[in-house]
Coordinates of C-alpha atoms and ligand atoms in Angstrom, one line a residue:
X1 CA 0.0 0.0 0.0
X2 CA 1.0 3.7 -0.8
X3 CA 0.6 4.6 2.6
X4 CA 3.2 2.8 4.1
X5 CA 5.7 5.0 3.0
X6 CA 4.3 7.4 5.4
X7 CA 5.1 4.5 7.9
X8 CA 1.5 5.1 8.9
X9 CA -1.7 2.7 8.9
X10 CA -4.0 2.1 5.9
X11 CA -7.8 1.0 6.3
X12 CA -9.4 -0.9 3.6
X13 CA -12.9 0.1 4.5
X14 CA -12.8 3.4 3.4
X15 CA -12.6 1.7 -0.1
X16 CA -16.6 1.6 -0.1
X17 CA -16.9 5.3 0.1
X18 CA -18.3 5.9 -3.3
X19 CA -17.6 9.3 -3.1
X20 CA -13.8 9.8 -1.6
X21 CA -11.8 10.7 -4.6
X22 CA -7.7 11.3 -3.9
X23 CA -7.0 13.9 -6.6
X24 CA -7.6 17.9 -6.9
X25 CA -10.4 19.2 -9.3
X26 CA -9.1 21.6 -11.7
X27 CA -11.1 22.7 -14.8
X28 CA -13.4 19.9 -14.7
X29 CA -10.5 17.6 -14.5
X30 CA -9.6 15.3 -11.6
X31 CA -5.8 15.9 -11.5
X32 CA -2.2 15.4 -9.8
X33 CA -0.2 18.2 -8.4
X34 CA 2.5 19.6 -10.7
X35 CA 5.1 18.0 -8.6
X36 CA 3.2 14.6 -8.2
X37 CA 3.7 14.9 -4.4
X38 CA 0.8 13.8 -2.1
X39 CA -0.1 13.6 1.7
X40 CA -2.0 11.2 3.7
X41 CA -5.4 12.5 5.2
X42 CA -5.7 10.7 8.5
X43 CA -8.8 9.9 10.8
X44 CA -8.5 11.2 13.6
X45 CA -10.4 8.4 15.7
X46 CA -7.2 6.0 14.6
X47 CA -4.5 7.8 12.9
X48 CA -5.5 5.3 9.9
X49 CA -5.1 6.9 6.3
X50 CA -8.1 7.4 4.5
X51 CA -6.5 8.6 1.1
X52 CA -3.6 10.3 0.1
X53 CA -4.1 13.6 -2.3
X54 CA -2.2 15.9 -4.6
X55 CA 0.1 18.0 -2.3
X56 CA -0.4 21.4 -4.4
X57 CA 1.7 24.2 -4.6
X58 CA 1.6 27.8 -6.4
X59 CA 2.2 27.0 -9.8
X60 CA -1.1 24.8 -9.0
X61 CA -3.1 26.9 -7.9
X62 CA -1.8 30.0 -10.7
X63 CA -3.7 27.3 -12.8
X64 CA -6.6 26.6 -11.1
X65 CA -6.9 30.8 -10.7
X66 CA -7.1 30.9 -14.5
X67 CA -9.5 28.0 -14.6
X68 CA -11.6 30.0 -12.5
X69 CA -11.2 33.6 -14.4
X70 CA -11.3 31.8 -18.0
X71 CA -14.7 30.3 -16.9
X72 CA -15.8 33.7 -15.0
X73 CA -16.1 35.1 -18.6
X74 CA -19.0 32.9 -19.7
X75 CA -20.6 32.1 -16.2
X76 CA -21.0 36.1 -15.5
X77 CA -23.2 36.3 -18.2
X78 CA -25.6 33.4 -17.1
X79 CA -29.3 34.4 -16.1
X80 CA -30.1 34.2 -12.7
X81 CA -32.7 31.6 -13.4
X82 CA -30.0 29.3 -14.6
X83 CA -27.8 29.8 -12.2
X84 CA -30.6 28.8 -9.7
X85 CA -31.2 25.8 -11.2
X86 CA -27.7 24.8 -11.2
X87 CA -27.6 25.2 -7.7
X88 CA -30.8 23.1 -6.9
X89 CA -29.6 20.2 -8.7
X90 CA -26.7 20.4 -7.0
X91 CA -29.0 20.7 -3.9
X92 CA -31.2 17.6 -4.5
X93 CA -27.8 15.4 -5.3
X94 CA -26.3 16.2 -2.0
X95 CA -29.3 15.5 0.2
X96 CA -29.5 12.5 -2.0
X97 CA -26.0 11.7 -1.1
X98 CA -26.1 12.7 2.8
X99 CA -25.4 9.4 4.2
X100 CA -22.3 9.0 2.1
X101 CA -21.1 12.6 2.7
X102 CA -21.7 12.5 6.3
X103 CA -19.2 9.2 6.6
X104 CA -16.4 11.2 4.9
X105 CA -17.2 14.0 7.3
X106 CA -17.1 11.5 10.0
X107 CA -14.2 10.0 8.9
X108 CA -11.9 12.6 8.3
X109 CA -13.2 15.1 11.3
X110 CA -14.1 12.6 13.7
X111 CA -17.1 14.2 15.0
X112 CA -20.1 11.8 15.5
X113 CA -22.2 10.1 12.3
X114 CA -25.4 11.6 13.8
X115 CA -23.7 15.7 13.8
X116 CA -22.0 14.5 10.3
X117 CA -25.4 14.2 9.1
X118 CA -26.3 17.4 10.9
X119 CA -23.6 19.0 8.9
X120 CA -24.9 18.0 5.8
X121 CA -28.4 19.2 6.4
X122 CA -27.2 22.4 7.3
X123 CA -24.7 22.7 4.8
X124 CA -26.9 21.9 2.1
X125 CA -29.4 24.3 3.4
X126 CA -27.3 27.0 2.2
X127 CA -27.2 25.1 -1.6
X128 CA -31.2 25.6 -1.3
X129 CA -31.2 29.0 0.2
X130 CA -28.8 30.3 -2.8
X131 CA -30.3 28.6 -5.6
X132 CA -33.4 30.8 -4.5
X133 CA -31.8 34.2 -3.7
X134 CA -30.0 34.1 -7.0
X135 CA -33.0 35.2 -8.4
X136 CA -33.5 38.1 -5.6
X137 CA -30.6 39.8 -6.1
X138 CA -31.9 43.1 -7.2
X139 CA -30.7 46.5 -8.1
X140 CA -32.3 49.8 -7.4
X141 CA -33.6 52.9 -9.3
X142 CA -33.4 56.1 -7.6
X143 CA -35.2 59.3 -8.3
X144 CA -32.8 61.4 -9.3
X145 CA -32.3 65.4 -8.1
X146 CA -31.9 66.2 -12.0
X147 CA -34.5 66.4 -14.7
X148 CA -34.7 63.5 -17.5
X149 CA -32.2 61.5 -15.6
X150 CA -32.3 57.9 -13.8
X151 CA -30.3 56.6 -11.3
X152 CA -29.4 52.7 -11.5
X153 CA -27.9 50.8 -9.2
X154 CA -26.8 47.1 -10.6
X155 CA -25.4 44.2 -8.9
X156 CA -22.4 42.4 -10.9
X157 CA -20.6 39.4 -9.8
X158 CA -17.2 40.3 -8.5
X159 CA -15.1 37.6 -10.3
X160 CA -13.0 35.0 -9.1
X161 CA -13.1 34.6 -5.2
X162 CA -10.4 32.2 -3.1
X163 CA -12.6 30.4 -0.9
X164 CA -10.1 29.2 1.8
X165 CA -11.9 26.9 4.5
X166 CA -11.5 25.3 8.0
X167 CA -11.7 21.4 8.7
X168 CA -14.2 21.9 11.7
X169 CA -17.4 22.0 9.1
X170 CA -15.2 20.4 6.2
X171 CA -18.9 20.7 4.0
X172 CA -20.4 23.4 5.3
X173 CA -17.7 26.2 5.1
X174 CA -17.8 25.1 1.8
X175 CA -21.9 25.3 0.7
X176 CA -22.4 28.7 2.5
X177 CA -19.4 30.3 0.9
X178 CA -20.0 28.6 -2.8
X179 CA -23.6 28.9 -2.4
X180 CA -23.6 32.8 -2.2
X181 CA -20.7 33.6 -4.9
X182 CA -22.3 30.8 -7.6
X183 CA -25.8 32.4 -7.2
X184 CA -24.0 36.0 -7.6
X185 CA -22.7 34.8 -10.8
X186 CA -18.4 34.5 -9.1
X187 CA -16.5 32.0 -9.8
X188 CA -13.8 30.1 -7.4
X189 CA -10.5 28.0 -6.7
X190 CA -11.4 25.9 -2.6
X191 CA -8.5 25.3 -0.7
X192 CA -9.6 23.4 2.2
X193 CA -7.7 22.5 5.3
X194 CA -4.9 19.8 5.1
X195 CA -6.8 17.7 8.1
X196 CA -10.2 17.8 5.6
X197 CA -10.2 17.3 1.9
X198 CA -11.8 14.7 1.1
X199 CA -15.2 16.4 2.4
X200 CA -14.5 19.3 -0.3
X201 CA -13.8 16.7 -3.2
X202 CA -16.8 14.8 -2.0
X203 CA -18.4 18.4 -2.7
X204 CA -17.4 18.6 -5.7
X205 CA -18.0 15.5 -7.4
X206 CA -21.5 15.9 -6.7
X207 CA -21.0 19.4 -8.1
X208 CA -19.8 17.8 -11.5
X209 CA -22.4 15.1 -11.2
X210 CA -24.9 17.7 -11.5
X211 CA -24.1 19.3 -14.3
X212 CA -22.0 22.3 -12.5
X213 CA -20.3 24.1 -15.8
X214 CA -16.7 23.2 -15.5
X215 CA -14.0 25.6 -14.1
X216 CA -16.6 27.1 -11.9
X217 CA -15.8 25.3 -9.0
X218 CA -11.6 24.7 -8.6
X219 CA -10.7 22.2 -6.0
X220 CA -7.0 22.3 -4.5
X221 CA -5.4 19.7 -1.7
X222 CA -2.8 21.1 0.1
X223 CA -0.5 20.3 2.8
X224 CA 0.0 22.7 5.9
X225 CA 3.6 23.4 4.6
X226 CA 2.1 24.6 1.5
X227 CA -0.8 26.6 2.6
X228 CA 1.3 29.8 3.0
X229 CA 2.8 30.3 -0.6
X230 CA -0.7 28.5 -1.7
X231 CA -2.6 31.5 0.1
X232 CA -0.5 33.6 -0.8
X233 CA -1.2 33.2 -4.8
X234 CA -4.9 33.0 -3.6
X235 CA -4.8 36.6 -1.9
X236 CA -2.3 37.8 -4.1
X237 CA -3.1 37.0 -7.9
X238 CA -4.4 39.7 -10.4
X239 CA -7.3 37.5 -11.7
X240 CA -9.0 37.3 -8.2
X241 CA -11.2 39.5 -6.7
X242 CA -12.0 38.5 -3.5
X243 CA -10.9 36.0 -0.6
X244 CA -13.3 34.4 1.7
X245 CA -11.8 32.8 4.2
X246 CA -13.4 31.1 7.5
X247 CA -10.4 30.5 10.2
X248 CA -8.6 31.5 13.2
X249 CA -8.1 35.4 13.7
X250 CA -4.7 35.3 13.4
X251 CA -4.1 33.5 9.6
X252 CA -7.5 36.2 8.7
X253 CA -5.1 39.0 10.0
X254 CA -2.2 37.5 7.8
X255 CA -4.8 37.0 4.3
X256 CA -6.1 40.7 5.0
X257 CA -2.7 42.0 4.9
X258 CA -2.2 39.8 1.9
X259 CA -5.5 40.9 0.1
X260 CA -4.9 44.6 0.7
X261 CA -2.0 44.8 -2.0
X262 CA -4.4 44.6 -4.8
X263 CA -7.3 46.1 -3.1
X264 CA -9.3 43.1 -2.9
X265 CA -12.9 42.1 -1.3
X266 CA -12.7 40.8 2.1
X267 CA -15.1 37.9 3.7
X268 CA -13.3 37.0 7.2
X269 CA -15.4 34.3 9.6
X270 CA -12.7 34.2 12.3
X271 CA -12.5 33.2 15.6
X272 CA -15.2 33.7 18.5
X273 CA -14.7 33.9 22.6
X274 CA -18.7 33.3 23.3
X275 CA -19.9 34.2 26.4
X276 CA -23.2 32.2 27.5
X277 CA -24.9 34.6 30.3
X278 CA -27.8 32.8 32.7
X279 CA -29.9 35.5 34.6
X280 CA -32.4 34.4 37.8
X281 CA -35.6 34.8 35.8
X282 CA -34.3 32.3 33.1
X283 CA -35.5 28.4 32.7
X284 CA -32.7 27.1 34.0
X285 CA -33.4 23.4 32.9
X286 CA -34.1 24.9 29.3
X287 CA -30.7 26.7 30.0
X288 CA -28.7 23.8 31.0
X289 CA -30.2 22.2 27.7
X290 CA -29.1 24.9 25.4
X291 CA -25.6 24.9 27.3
X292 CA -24.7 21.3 26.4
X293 CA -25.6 21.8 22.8
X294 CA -24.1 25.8 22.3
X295 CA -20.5 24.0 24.5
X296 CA -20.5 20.7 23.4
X297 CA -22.0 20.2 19.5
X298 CA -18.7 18.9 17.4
X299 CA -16.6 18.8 20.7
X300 CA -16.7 22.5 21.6
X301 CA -14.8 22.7 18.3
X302 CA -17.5 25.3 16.6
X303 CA -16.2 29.7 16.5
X304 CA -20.1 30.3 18.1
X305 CA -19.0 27.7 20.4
X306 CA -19.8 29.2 23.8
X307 CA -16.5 29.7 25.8
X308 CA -17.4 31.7 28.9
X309 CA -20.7 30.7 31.2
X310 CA -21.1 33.5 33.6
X311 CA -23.6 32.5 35.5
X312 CA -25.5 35.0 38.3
X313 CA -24.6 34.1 42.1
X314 CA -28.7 33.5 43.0
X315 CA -28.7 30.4 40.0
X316 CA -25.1 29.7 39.9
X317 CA -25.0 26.4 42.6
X318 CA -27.8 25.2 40.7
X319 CA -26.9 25.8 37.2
X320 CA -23.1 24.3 38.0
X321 CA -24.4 21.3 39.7
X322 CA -27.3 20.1 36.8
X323 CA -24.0 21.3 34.2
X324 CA -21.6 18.9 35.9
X325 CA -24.5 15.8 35.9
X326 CA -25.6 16.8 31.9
X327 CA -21.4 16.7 31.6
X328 CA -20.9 13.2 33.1
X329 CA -24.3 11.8 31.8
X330 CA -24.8 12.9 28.3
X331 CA -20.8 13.4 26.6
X332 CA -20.1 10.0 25.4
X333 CA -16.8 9.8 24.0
X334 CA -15.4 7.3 21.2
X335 CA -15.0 7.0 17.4
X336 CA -17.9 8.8 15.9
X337 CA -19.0 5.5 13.8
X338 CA -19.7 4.1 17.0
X339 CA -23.7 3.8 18.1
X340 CA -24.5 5.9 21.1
X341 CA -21.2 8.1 21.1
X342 CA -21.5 11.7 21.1
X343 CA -18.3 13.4 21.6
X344 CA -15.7 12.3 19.0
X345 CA -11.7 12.8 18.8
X346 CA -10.0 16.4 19.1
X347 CA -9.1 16.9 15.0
X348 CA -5.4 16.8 15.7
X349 CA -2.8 16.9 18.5
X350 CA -1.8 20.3 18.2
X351 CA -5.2 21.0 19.3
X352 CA -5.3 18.4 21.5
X353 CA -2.4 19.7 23.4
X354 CA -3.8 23.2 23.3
X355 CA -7.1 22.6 25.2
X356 CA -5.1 20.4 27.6
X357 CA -2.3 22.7 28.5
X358 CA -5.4 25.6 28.4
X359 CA -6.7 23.4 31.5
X360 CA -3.7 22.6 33.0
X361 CA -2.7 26.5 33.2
X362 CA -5.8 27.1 34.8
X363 CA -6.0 24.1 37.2
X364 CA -1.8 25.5 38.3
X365 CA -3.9 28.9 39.1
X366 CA -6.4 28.0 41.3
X367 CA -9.6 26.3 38.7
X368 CA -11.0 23.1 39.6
X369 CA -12.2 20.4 37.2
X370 CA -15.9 19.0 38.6
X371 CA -15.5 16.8 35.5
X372 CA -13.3 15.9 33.0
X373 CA -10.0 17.8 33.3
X374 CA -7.9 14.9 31.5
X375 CA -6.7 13.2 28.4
X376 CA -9.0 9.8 27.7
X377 CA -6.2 8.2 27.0
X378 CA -7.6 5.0 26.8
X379 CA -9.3 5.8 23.8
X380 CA -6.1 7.2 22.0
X381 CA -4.2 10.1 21.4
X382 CA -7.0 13.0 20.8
X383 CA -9.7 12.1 22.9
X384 CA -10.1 15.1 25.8
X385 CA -12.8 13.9 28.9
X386 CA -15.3 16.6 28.5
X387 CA -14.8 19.1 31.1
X388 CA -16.5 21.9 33.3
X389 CA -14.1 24.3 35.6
X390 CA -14.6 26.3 38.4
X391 CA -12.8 28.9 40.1
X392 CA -12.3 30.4 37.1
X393 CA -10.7 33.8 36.6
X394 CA -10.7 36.4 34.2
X395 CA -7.2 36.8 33.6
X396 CA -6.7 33.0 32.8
X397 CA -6.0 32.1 29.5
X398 CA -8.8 29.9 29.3
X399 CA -11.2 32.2 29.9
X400 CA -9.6 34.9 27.4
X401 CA -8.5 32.6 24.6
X402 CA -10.9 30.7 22.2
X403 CA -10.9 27.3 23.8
X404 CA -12.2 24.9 21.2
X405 CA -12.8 21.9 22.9
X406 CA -15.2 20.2 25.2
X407 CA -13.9 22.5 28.4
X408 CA -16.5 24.8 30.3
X409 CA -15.5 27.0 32.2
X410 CA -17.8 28.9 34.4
X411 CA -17.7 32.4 36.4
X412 CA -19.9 33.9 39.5
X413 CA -21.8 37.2 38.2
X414 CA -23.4 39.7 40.5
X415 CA -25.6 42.5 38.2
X416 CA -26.4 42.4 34.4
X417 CA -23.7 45.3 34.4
X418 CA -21.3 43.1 35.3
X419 CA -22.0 40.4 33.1
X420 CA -22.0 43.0 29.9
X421 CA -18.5 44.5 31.5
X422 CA -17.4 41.0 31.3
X423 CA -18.4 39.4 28.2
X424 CA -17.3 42.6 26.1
X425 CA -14.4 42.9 27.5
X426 CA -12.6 40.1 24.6
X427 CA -11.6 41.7 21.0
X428 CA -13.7 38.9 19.5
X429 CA -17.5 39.5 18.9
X430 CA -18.9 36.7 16.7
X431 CA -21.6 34.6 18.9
X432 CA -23.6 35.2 22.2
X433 CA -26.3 33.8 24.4
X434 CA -28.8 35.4 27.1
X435 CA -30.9 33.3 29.1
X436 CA -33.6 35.4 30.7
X437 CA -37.4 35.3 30.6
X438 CA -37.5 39.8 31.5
X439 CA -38.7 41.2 28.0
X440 CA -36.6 44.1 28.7
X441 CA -33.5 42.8 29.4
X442 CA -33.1 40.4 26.5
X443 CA -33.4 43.6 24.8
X444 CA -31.1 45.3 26.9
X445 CA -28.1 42.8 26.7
X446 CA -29.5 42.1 22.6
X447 CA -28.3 45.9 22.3
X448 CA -25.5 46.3 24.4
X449 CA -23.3 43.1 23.9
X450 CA -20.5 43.8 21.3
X451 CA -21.1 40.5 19.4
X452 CA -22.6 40.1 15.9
X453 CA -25.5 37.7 16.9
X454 CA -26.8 37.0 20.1
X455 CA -29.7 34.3 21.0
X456 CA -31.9 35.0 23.4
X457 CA -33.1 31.7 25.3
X458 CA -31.5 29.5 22.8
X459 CA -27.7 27.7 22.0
X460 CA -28.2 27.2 18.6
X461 CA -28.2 30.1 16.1
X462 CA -26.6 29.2 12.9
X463 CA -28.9 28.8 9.7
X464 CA -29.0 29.7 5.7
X465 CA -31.6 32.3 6.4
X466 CA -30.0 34.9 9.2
X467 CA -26.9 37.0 8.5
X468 CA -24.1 35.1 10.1
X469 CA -21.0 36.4 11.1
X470 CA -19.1 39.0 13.7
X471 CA -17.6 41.8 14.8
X472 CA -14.3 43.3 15.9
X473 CA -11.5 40.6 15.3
X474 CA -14.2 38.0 14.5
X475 CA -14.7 39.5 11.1
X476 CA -15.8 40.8 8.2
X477 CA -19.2 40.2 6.0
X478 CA -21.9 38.1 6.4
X479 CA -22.7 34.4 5.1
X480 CA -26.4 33.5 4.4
X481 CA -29.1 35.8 4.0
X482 CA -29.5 37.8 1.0
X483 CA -26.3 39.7 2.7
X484 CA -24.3 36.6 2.0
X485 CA -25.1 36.7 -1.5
X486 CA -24.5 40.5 -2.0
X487 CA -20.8 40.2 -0.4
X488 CA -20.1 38.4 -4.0
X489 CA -21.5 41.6 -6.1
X490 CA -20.2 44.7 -6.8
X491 CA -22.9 47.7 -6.9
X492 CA -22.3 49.5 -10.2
X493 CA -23.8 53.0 -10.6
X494 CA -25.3 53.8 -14.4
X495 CA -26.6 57.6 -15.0
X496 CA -28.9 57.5 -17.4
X497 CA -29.3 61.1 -18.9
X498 CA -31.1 63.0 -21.4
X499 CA -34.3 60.4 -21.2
X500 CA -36.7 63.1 -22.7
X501 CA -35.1 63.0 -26.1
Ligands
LIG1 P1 -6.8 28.1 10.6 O1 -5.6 27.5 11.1 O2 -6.9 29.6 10.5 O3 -7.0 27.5 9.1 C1 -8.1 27.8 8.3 C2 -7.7 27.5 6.9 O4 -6.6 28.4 6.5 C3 -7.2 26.1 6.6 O5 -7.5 25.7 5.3 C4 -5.7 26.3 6.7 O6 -5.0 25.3 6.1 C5 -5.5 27.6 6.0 N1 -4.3 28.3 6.3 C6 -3.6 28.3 7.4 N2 -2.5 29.2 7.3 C7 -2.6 29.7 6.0 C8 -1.9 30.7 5.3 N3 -0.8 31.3 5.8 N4 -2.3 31.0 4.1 C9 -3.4 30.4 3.5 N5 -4.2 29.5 4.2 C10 -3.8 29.2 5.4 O7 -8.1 27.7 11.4 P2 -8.5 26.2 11.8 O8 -7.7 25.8 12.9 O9 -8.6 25.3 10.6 O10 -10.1 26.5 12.3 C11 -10.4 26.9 13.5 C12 -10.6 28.4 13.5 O11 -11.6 28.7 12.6 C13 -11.2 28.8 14.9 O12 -10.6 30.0 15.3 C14 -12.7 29.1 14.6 O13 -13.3 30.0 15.4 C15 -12.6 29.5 13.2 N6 -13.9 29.3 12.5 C16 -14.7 30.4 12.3 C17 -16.0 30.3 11.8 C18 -16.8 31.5 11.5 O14 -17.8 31.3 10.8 N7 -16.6 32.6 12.1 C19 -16.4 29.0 11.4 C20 -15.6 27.9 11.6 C21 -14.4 28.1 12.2 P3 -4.4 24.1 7.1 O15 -5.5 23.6 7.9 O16 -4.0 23.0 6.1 O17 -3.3 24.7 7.9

């Protein structure tokens, strides 16, 4: 087997995945890097090798680039109606094909079969959403302050955009940013993470399959080592126009600089640092509920992931103890394949290591782990014990660094001041949640928290239909909604003058 040269396990099952393909889509052409170099793409539940794929470089993805601009030219000029169409049939083939995409998710992510499937659902909502708001994205006509002229205001596809993606939603990233620049007429060149191709070629298979024009959507595998003079082409070449990019704060900071050379469009999803805030008047069993879902869906590894509970002293014995029985009760660990598991492997062991020494820092400064707090190191290298901490302080890193992992970590609050004071005081602003059943303070804290979206009662917030996305270092632009759609377009401005004659 090819993989033994890595001196690393293969698995023959992943054979029957009818959908894994181990080569780069370029131009409607399944193909080999330049340099014919690959790299395994490991699970993370075992360390076994899934598939090896083209280890891309720049002179790759310079021709995928012009894939995408060569194609741009003909696909700008599509009528919305088509492109809608496109998109629903590319829709209807990947809910047909959910089982099968949610095992490569599964595989190559580790999360759990069951939030796999999840992912497609909600990634392919996005496919639905678009191929319905391409044919809403309007233009306006002003009344102009001069006689026998018109104002117009168009929308026109931007061009090619470098969709650069994270491997915690391996799919998703992927529908919600395609979705929107496909219906807005763009083209694009994917790189996805090095932990989770095979998701993206899964993607885009189905994409060819139905009937997606080729060179519209540009596929390219590359390893971590390449991913800087791979992004760099992305943010950097002539023929693109804008980068989306959904990943940590501080590789968004480095593509922004990058982009900035040639003036490009910016769509940043970074990081998060969510606060979850539980007030006396709340439901506290519906809180507890919403806390295991908002901290523990795909092993705390989600950006709207809540990081911070602060909790009010009158609810806060209650709220920890039912938290710490939910913990130990409900966070199954194992392999996600396996029935009845619900909390998979960390993706990798950098981050593995990074929520562990995050706990360990804060256990050497006073925090106590009521569960959890530990490697399960039975199960293998990346599986963390789910975790809730006490004692927790605000200067800890845990509490002001984006944990991603199953850790909670919860903090005593006194007044709704005080709970504002402290979840704002973090330069990220993606995600937040209020738990309160006083009308006027949901509105209060809905106004005053310095996040981009806030629930109210509720620890899931993410679908096609709302504006998603952040503020302050968590981003830039919005992904679903018609916004998401719009970030694609550029508004042109036509005078139309002398009308009377
Ligand atoms: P990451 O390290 O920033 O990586 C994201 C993507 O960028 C990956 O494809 C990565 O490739 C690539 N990359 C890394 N360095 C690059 C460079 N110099 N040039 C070009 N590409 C580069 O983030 P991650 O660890 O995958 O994902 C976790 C982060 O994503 C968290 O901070 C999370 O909050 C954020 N996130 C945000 C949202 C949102 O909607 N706001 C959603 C999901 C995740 P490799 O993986 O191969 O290095």
């Amino acid at each position: 087997m090819g993989f033994l040269r890595f001196g690393l396990k293969s698995c023959v099952q992943y054979r029957q995945l009818h959908l894994l393909r181990n080569q780069a889509y370029i131009n409607g052409q399944w193909v080999k890097a330049g340099s014919n170099v690959v790299f395994p793409v490991q699970n993370p539940a075992d360390d076994c090798v899934i598939a090896e794929v083209p280890d891309m470089d720049a002179s790759d993805a310079k021709n995928a680039i012009q894939a995408a601009a060569n194609t741009f030219e003909t696909w700008k000029n599509t009528t919305a109606k088509e492109r809608s169409h496109i998109l629903r049939r590319w829709f209807n083939l990947c809910e047909k094909n959910t089982d099968e995409l949610a095992k490569i998710i599964t595989a190559e992510s580790g999360k759990p079969l069951n939030e796999a499937r999840g992912e497609v659902a909600y990634g392919n909502s996005f496919l639905e959403w678009f191929a319905d708001t391409a044919r809403h994205i309007n233009g306006e006509i002003i009344p102009s302050p001069w006689p026998n002229k018109q104002i117009l205001l168009t929308r026109q596809p931007l061009g090619v955009v470098s969709v650069i993606t994270p491997w915690n939603f391996p799919f998703a990233m992927i529908t919600r940013k395609v979705g929107a620049l496909m219906a807005a007429g763009c083209t694009c060149v994917i790189k996805p993470s090095e932990d989770t191709p095979l998701s993206a070629l899964a993607a885009a298979e189905l994409a060819e399959q139905a009937g997606v024009p080729t060179g519209i959507i540009n596929v390219i595998t590359t390893s971590r080592k390449n991913a800087p003079s791979v992004g760099k082409v992305m943010c950097e070449d002539h023929s693109v126009r804008c980068i989306s990019f959904t990943g940590s704060t501080q590789v968004g900071k480095t593509l922004y600089g990058l982009a900035a050379n040639g003036v490009k469009r910016v769509a940043l999803e970074l990081g998060g640092n969510a606060p979850f805030i539980v007030f006396p008047s709340a439901d506290i069993e519906h809180a507890l509920d919403q806390a295991m879902l908002a901290k523990f869906r795909n092993n705390g590894q989600a950006c709207i992931g809540a990081n911070r509970f602060l909790i009010h002293e009158d609810i806060y014995d209650k709220f920890v103890k039912g938290f710490k029985s939910r913990i130990a009760q409900k966070c199954i660990l194992g392999p996600g394949t396996k029935e009845g598991v619900t909390c998979g492997p960390l993706i990798n062991t950098q981050q593995a290591n990074k929520v562990s020494g995050l706990v360990e820092d804060a256990i050497s400064k006073g925090a106590k782990a009521l569960v959890g707090g530990k490697f399960a190191a039975e199960l293998g290298s990346k599986y963390y014990e789910s975790t809730l901490l006490i004692n927790v302080k605000q200067s800890m890193s845990i509490f002001t660094e984006e944990i991603f992992g199953p850790v909670a970590t919860c903090l005593k609050i006194s007044s709704e001041d005080e709970a504002l004071k402290i979840a704002n005081s973090t330069r990220s602003g993606l995600a937040a949640y209020v738990f309160t059943k006083d009308l006027g303070q949901a509105f209060r804290m809905s106004n005053k928290l310095e996040f981009g979206m806030v629930a109210i009662n509720d620890g899931i917030i993410s679908a096609a239909e709302p504006a998603f996305g952040g503020i302050k270092e968590s981003g830039i632009g919005r992904e679903g909604s018609r916004h998401g759609a719009e970030e694609y377009t550029d508004l042109k401005y036509t005078l139309m003058s002398c009308l009377d004659k």
